[in-house]
Structure formats: structure tokens, C-alpha cells
CSV table of C-alpha atoms in Angstrom, one decimal:
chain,number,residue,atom,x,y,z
A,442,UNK,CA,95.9,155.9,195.9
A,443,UNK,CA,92.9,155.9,193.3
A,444,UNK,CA,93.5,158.8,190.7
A,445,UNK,CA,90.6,161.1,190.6
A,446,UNK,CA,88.7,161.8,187.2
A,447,UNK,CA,86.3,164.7,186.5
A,448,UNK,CA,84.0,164.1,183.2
A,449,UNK,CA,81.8,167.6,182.3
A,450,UNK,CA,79.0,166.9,179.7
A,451,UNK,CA,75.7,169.8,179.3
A,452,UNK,CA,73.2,166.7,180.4
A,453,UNK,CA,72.9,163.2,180.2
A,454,UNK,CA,69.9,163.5,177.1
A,455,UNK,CA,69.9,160.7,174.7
A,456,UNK,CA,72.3,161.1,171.9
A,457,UNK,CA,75.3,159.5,170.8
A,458,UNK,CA,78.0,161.6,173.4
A,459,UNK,CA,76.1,160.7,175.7
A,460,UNK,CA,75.7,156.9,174.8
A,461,UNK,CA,79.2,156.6,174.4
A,462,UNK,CA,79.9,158.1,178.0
A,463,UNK,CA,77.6,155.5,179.7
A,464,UNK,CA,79.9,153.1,178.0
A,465,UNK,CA,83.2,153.9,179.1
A,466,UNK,CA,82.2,154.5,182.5
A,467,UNK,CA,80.8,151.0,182.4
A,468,UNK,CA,84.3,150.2,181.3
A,469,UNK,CA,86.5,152.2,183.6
A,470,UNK,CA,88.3,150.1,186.3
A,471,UNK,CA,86.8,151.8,190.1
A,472,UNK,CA,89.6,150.3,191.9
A,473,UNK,CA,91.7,152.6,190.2
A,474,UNK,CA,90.3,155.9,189.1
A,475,UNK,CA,87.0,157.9,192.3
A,476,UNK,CA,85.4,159.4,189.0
A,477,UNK,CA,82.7,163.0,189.2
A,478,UNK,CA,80.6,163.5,186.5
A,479,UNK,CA,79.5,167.7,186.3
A,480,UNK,CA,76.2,168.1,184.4
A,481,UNK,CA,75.1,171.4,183.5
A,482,UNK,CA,71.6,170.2,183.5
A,483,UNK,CA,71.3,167.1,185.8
A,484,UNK,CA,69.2,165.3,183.7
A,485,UNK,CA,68.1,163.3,180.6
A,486,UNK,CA,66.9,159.6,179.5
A,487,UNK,CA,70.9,158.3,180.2
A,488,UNK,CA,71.0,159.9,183.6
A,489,UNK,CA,69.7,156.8,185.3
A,490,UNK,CA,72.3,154.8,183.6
A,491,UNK,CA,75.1,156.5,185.1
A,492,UNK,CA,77.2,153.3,187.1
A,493,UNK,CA,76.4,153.7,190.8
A,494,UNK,CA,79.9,154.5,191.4
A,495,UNK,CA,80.1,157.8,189.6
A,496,UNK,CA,79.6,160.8,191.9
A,497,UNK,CA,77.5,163.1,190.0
A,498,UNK,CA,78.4,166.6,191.1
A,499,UNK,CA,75.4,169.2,192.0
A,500,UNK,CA,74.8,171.1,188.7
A,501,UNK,CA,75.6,174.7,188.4
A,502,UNK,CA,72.2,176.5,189.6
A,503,UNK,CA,72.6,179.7,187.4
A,504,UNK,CA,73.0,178.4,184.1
A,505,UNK,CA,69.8,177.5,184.2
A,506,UNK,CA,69.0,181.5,183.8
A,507,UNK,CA,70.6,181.2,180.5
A,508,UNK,CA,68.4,178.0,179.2
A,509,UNK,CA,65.0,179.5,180.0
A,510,UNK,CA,63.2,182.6,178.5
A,511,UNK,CA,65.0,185.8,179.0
A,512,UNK,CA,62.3,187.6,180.4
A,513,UNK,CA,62.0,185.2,183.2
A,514,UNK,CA,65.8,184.8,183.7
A,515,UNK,CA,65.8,188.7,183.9
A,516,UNK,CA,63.1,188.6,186.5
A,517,UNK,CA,64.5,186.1,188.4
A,518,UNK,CA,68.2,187.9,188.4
A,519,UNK,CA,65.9,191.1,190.0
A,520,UNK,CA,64.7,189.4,192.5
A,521,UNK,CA,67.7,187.3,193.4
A,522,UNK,CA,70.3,190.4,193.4
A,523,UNK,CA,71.7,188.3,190.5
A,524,UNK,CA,72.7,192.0,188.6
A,525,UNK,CA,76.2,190.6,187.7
A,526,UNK,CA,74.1,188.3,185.1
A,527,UNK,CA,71.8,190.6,183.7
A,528,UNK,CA,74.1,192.1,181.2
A,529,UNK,CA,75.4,188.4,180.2
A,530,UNK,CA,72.2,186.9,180.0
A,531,UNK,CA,71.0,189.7,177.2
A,532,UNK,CA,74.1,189.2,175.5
A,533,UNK,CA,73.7,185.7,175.2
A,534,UNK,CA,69.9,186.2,174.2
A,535,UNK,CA,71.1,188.4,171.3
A,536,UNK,CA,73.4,185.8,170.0
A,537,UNK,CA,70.7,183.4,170.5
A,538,UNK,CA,68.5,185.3,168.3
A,539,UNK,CA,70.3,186.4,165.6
A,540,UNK,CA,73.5,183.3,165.0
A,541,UNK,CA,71.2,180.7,163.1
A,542,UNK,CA,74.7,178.4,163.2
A,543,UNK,CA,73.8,176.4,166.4
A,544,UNK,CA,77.1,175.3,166.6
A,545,UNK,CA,79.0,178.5,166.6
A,546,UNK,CA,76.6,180.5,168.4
A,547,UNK,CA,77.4,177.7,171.4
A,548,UNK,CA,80.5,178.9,171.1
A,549,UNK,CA,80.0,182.9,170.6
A,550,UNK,CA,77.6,182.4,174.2
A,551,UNK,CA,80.3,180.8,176.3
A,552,UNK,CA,82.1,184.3,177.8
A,553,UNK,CA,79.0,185.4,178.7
A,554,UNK,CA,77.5,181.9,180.3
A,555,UNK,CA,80.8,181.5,181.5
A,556,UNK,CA,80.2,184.1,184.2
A,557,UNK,CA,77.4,182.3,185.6
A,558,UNK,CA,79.6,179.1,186.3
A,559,UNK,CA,81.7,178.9,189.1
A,560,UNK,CA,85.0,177.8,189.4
A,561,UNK,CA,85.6,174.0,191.2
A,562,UNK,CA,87.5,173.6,194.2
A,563,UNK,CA,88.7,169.7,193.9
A,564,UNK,CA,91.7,169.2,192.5
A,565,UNK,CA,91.9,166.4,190.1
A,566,UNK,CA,94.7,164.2,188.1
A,567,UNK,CA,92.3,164.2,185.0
A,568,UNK,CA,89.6,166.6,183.4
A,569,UNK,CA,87.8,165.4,180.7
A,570,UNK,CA,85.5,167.7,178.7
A,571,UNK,CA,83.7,165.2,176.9
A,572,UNK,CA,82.0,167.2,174.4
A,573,UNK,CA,83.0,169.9,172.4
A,574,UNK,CA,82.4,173.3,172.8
A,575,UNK,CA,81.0,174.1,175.8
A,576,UNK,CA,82.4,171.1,178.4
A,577,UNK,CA,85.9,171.7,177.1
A,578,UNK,CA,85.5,175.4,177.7
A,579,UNK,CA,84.7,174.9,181.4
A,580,UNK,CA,87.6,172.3,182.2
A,581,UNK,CA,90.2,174.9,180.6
A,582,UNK,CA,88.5,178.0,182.9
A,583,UNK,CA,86.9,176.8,185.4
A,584,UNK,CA,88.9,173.0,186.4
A,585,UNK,CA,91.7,172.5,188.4
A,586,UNK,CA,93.6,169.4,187.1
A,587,UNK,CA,97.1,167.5,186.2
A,588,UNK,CA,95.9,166.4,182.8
A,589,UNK,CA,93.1,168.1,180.7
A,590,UNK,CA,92.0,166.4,177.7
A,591,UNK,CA,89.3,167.2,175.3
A,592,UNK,CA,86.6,164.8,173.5
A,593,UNK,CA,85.3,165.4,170.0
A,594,UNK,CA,82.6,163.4,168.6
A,595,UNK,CA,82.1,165.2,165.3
A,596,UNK,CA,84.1,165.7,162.3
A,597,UNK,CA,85.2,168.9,162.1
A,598,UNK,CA,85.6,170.6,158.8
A,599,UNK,CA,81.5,170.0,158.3
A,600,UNK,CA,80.7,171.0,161.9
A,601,UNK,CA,80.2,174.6,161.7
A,602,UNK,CA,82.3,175.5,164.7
A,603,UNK,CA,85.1,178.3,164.3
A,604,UNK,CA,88.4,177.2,164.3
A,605,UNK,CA,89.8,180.7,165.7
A,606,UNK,CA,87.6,180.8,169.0
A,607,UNK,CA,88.7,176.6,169.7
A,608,UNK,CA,92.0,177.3,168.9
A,609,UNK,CA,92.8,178.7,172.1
A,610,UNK,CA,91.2,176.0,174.5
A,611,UNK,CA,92.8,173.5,172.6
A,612,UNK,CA,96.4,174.9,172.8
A,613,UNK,CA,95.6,174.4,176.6
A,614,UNK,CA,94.7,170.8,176.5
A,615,UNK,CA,97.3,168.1,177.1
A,616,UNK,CA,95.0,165.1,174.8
A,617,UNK,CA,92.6,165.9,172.1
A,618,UNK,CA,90.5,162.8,171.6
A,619,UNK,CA,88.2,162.0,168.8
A,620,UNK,CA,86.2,158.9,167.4
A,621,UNK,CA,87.8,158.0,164.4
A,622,UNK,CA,90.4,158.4,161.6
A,623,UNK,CA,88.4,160.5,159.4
A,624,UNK,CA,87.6,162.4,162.7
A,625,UNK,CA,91.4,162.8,163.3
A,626,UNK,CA,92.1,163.4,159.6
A,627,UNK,CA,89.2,166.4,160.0
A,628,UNK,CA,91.1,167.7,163.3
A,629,UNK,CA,94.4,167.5,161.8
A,630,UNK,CA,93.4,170.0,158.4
A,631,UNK,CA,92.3,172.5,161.0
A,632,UNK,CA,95.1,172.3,163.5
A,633,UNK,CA,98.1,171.0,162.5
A,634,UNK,CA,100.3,172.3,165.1
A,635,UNK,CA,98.4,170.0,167.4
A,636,UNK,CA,98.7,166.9,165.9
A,637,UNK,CA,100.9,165.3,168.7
A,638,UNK,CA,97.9,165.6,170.8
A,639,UNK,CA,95.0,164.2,168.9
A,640,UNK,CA,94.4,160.5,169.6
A,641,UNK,CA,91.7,158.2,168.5
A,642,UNK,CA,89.5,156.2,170.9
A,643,UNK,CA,86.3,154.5,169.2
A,644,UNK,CA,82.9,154.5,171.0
A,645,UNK,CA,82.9,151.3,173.2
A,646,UNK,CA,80.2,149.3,172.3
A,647,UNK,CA,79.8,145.7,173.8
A,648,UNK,CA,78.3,143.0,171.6
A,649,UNK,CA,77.2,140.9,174.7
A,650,UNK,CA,75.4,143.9,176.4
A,651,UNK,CA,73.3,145.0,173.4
A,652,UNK,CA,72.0,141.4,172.4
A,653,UNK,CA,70.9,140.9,176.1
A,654,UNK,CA,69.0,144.3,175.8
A,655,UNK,CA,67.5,143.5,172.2
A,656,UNK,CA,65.9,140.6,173.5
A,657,UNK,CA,63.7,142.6,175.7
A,658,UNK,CA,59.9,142.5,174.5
A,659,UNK,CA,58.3,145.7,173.8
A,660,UNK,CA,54.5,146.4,173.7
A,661,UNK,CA,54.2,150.0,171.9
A,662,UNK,CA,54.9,148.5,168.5
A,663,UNK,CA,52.8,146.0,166.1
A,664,UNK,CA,54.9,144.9,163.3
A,665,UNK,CA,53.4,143.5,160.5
A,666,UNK,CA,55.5,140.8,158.7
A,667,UNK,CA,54.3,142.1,155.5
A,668,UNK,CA,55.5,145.0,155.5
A,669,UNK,CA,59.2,146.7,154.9
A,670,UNK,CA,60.3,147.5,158.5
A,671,UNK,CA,62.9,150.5,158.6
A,672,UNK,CA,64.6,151.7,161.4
A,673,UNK,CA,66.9,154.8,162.0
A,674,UNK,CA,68.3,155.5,165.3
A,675,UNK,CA,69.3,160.0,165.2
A,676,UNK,CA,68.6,163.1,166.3
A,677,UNK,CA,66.0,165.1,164.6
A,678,UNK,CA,67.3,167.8,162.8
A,679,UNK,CA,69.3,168.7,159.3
A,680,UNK,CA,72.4,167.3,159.8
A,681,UNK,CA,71.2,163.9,160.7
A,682,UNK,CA,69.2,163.9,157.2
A,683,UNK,CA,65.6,163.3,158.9
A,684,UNK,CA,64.2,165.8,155.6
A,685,UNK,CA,65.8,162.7,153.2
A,686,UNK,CA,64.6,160.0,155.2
A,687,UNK,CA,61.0,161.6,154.8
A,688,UNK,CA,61.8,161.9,151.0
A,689,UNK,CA,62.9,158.6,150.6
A,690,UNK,CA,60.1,157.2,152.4
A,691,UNK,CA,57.5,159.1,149.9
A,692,UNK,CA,59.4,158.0,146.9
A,693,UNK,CA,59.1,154.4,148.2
A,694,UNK,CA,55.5,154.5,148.7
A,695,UNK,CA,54.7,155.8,145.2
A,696,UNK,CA,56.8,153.0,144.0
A,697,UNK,CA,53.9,150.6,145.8
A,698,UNK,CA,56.0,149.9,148.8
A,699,UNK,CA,53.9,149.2,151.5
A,700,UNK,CA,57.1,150.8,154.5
A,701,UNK,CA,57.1,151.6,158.0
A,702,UNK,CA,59.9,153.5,158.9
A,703,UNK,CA,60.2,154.3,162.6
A,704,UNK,CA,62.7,157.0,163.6
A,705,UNK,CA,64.1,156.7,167.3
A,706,UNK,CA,65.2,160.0,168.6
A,707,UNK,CA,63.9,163.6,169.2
A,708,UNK,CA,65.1,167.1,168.3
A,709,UNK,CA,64.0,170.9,169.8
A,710,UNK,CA,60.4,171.3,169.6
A,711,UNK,CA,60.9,173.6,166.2
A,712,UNK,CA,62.3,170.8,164.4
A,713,UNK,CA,60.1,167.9,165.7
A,714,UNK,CA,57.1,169.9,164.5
A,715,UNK,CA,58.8,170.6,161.1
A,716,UNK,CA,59.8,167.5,160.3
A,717,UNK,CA,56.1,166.3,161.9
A,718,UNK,CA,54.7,168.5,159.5
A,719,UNK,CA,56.3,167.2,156.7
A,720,UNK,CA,54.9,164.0,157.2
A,721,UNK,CA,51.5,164.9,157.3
A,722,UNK,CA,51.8,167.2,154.2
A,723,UNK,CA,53.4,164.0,151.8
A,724,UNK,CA,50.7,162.2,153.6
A,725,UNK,CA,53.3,159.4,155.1
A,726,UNK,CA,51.5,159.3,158.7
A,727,UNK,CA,51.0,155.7,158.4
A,728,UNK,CA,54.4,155.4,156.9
A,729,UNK,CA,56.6,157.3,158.6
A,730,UNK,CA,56.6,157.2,162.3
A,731,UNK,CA,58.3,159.4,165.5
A,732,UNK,CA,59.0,157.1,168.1
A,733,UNK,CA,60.6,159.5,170.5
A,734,UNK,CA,63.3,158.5,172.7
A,735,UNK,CA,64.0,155.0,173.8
A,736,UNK,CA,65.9,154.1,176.8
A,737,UNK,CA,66.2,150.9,175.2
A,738,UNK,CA,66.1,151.0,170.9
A,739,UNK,CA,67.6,147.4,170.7
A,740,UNK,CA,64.6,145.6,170.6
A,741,UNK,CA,63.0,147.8,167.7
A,742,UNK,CA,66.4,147.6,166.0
A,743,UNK,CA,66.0,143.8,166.3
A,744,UNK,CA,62.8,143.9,164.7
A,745,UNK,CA,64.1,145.9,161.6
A,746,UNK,CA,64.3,144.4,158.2
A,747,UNK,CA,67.0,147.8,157.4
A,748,UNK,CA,68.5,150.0,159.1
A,749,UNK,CA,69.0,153.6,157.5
A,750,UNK,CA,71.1,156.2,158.7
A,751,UNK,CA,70.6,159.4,156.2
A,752,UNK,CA,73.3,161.3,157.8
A,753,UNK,CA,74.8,164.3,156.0
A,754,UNK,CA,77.6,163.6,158.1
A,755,UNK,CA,78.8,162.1,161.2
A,756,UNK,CA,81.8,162.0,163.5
A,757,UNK,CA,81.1,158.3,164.1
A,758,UNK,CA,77.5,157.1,164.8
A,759,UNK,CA,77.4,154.3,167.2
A,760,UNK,CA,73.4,153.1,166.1
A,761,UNK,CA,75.7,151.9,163.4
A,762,UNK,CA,77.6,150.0,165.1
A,763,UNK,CA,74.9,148.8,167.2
A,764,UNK,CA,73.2,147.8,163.6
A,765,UNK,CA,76.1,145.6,162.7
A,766,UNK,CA,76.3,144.4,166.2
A,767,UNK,CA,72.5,142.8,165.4
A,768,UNK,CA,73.4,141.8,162.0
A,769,UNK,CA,71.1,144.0,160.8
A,770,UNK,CA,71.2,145.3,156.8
A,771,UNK,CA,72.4,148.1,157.3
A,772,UNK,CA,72.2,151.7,154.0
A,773,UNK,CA,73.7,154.6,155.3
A,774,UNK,CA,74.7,157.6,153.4
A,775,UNK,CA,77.8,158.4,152.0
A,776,UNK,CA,79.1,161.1,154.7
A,777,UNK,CA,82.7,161.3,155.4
A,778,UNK,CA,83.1,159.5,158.2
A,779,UNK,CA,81.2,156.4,156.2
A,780,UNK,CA,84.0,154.5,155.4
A,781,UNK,CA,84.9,154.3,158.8
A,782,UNK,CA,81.8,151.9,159.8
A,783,UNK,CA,80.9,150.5,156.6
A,784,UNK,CA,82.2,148.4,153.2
A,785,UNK,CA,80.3,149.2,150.7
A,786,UNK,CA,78.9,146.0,149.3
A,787,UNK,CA,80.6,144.0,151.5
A,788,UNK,CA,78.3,144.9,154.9
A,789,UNK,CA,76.3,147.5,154.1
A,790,UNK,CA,75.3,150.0,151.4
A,791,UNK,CA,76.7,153.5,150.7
A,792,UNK,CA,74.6,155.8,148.9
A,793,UNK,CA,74.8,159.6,148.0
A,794,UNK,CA,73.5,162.1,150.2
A,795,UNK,CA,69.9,162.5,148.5
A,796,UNK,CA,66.4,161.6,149.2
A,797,UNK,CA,66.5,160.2,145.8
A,798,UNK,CA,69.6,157.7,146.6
A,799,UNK,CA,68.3,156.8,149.5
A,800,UNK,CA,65.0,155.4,147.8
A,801,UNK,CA,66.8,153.7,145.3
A,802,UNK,CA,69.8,151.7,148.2
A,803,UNK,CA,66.4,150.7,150.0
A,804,UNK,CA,64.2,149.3,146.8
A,805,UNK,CA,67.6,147.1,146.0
A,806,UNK,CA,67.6,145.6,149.4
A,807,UNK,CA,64.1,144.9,149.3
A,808,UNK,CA,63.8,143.7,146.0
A,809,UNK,CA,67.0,141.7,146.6
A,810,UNK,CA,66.9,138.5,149.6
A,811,UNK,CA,70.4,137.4,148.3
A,812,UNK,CA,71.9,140.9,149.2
A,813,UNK,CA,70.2,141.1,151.8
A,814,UNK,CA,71.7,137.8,153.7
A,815,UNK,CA,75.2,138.2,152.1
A,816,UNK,CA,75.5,141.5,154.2
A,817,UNK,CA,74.2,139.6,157.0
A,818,UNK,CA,76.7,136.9,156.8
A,819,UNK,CA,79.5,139.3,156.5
A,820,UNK,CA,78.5,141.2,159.3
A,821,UNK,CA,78.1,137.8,161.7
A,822,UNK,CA,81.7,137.2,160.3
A,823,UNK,CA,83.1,140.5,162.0
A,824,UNK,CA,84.3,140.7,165.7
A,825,UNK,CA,82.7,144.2,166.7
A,826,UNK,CA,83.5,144.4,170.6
A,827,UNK,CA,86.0,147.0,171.1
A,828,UNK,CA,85.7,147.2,175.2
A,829,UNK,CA,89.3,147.3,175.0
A,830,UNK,CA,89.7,150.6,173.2
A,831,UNK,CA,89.2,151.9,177.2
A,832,UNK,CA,93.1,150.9,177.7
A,833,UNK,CA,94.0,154.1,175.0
A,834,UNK,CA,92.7,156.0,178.1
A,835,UNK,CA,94.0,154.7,180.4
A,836,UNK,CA,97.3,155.1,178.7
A,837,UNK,CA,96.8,158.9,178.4
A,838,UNK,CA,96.1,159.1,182.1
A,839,UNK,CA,98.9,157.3,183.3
């Protein structure tokens, strides 16, 4: 008899979580495991990737209330008889308002979001919250399951979450999993009595998959020869550096660099038009170009004479990864996960965390062909596929 899996995520949005979830359930072996997926929000550019043997689970109908404008939710909960909610939905608003930590205020809103998600009624040998915060929340409250097992894609200590409100949810799980030793290392400063349960599985990545998919054409794109061609693949926000990157790029340009640096990815609508803004005051609009999300990046990522990532930290980024899968020359900033992904000097670059570093690591690679192909070589040296790290899971299910 097939085991059966349950995998909760918010949505299926493009990010790295999510990336990394299309990838093991590409992995997973169906004659053994009938896997549901539970969105919050059924949707998002990965949700059409989703293998056709994944039953994705109707999506709660009331948290909506609590991702819309509280007026409306309120309105809606008055003339739904939805009164239980009203008093949680302001609550939450409150928090929304006034914890400018995003991380921790996702965690202050749960009890009160909570109460508009119901409990499930299948029973399952495996519950996998595959995202911190919120999706582990629900498995522990709200999941009926053998094994429960937690997924963190950050490093810890520079997340921003509280320690004291995870604590206990992750007394209740039986595996904590994150994506790599410095991810571990992070886990185990904070929580040391749990030690014996955190595990590390890297983000699958498949080095035949992504070279098929780069060699796709694309036709929204000119690129000029002569002209240094940057790409970074992130989120736009603070934490994935997108202010440095921006920086960098106008210190490169008064250096005579003639750049285009093309950022795949998108952020909330407050920090797309900040960091839009920013652009068009340093003047960099022909320099420094939002690409939005790309179901498929590899081809641009071919196409790149660099890649940055201008992280000021990570958990473990898998454009990276993807990079070196493409052989690409790859700077990334010295977060501390960095180590993790790249050598300094031997495949890549490792700079400090400033706009000003970041200038300087990319004029050296320009300036420098030599560099340039001896990170190359070193990369086409390494064996990147790790489809096998799936196996770790299915040890902790067995």
C-alpha cells in the first residue's frame, strides 16, 4: 500500500521554496508515496508545474479574508454571518500595521488566521510543512499524521523570526529539515535541545533538466555583445540586496562601463516601486532592468556574461546553483551561507556585503578574460546533480 504524503506551502509564487518543491516532487517515486499538496492561495507562476500526479487540495476559502483589505474582509464577514472572524481579522490587521518585521509579524498573525483554517480530515503517514512559519503551523494544528516534519529554507539567526513562538511547533515535529550546513549550524545555536531532529537535504537541482530548458530561445531580450551582461535571479526586497545591486550598477557606469543588468524576480508592489524609483533617480533605466518573473530564467541566465547574487544572506539560493550548473561566472556576496555554494577564487567570487564591493568583484571579472574562463573551467570540472539527495527523505519517511 502507497504511503500518503501531505505537503502545505502559502502558494506556488516564484521563489526559491517554491522552486525547490517542484523539484522534489519531480523526484519523488508515485509508485510509492499518493502525494496532496494544500495551498493557501492556489496559485502562482510554479503552479502549472506541479507533476500531474499531485492532488492539489481545494485551498482554504476564508484565508482569503485575511489577504485582502480589511474593510472588505469585514464587509464580506457581515454579509456572510462570518462574525467568528471579525474579531481575528482586526487583530491581524493591527499586527499588520504596526510589526514592520515581516517575518515575525507572520508569525504574531497565525492564532488569529488560524481560526479561519479548518482542520483536515485525511489521515496521512507524512506532513510536510514545507516552509517555515505559517505551513509548519498548520501541519502541527490543523494535520492529522504519523510523521510531521518541518522545512526551513533560511538561515535562522539573520531571519528575524522569534525563536520563543517556533519553539513550540518545533518540539512537536518528529524531522526538522533545512538546506544546508550553515542552515543546520544556524538551527542548532537557536535550539539545541533539538538537534537530533534537524537533518540536511539540499535543493534538488538536475543538471540535464536546466540545460534542456536554457536552450529555449526567447524574444523579449536584445543583447548586445558589446555590452557587460549581468544577471541576478531574487526576490525584490532588502534582504536579497536589490538596493546594492542598484549601487553597484551606478558605480560601474561612472567607471565607463557600458552594463545591462537584468534582475529576474518581483517583490510586493511597495518594494518594486522603491527599488523602480531608485533606478530612475541614479538615472540607470537603460542600465538596470526589472524583468519580472520568468517561468523559465535559464535561457537569460545562459546569455549572461555574470551572474550576481547581492544577498545579505541566504539559506541556500538555488539560482546559484543553477549558475554553476551553466558554467556561468558567478560574484555573490559574502552572506553566511556563501561558503556553502561557492570557493572563493576557485569558482566564483566572494565579496563583502556593499554596493561598493560588489562594483569592484564585477570590474575584476570584466577587466579580467583569464579569471573569467578559469572559474568556468572549474565549474565544468564539478558534478552538480544532487537528484539523489531525495533518498534523505525517503529515509525519514520510512
Amino acid at each position: 500500500m502507497k504511503s500518503k504524503l501531505l505537503f502545505v506551502m502559502p502558494s506556488m509564487h516564484c521563489g526559491g521554496a517554491e522552486k525547490s518543491l517542484i523539484s522534489l516532487l519531480e523526484s519523488l517515486d508515485y509508485s510509492k508515496y499518493d502525494v496532496d499538496l494544500l495551498l493557501f492561495k492556489r496559485e502562482g507562476a510554479f503552479l502549472s508545474k506541479v507533476p500531474s500526479e499531485i492532488n492539489i487540495l481545494e485551498a482554504p476559502q476564508d484565508y482569503t479574508y485575511f489577504d485582502m483589505p480589511i474593510k472588505r474582509a469585514l464587509q464580506s464577514f457581515l454579509k456572510e454571518n462570518k462574525f467568528h472572524l471579525i474579531f481575528p481579522r482586526i487583530h491581524a490587521g493591527y499586527l499588520f500595521k504596526t510589526e514592520k518585521n515581516r517575518a515575525r509579524c507572520d508569525q504574531k498573525v497565525w492564532p488569529h488566521l488560524s481560526k479561519a483554517l479548518g482542520t483536515l480530515d485525511k489521515e496521512y503517514d507524512a506532513a510536510i510543512g514545507y516552509l517555515e512559519r505559517s505551513p509548519i503551523y498548520f501541519i502541527i494544528e490543523k494535520v492529522n499524521a504519523h510523521k510531521k516534519i518541518g522545512w526551513i529554507h533560511t538561515h535562522y539567526t539573520n531571519s528575524g523570526m522569534d525563536k520563543m513562538i517556533d519553539h513550540p511547533y518545533f518540539k512537536e515535529l518528529d524531522h526538522i529539515v533545512t538546506v544546508s550546513d550553515e542552515c543546520k549550524n544556524s538551527l542548532a545555536l537557536q535550539f539545541n535541545p533539538l538537534l537530533s531532529k534537524i537533518t540536511v537535504i539540499n535543493n534538488i537541482v538536475s543538471p540535464d533538466i536546466i540545460k534542456k530548458m536554457a536552450s529555449e530561445s526567447f524574444k523579449d531580450l536584445q543583447i548586445n555583445k558589446s555590452t557587460l551582461n549581468i544577471i541576478t535571479v531574487a526576490r525584490l526586497c532588502h534582504v536579497k540586496g536589490i538596493d546594492l545591486a542598484i549601487e553597484a550598477c551606478k558605480r560601474l557606469v561612472e567607471k565607463g562601463v557600458s552594463i545591462k543588468w537584468h534582475v529576474i524576480g518581483t517583490g510586493s508592489m511597495e518594494e518594486n516601486v522603491e527599488y523602480e524609483k531608485m533606478v530612475k533617480e541614479l538615472n540607470l533605466e537603460d542600465s538596470f532592468v526589472f524583468l519580472g518573473i520568468k517561468e523559465n530564467p535559464y535561457p537569460y541566465l545562459r546569455m549572461a556574461d555574470i551572474y550576481v547574487q547581492p544577498s545579505r544572506y541566504e539559506g541556500k539560493s538555488i539560482a546559484i546553483e543553477e549558475a554553476k550548473i551553466l558554467a556561468k561566472p558567478i560574484l555573490i556576496t559574502n552572506f553566511n551561507s556563501s561558503r556553502d555554494q561557492i570557493k572563493n577564487g576557485y569558482n566564483g567570487m566572494v565579496v563583502d556585503v556593499t554596493g561598493n564591493d560588489i562594483a569592484q568583484g564585477i570590474y575584476r571579472l570584466f577587466k579580467d578574460e583569464q579569471l573569467r574562463e578559469e572559474y568556468i573551467k572549474n565549474l565544468n570540472k564539478e558534478s552538480l546533480g544532487n537528484e539523489r539527495e531525495v533518498d534523505k527523505l525517503y529515509q525519514i519517511l520510512a
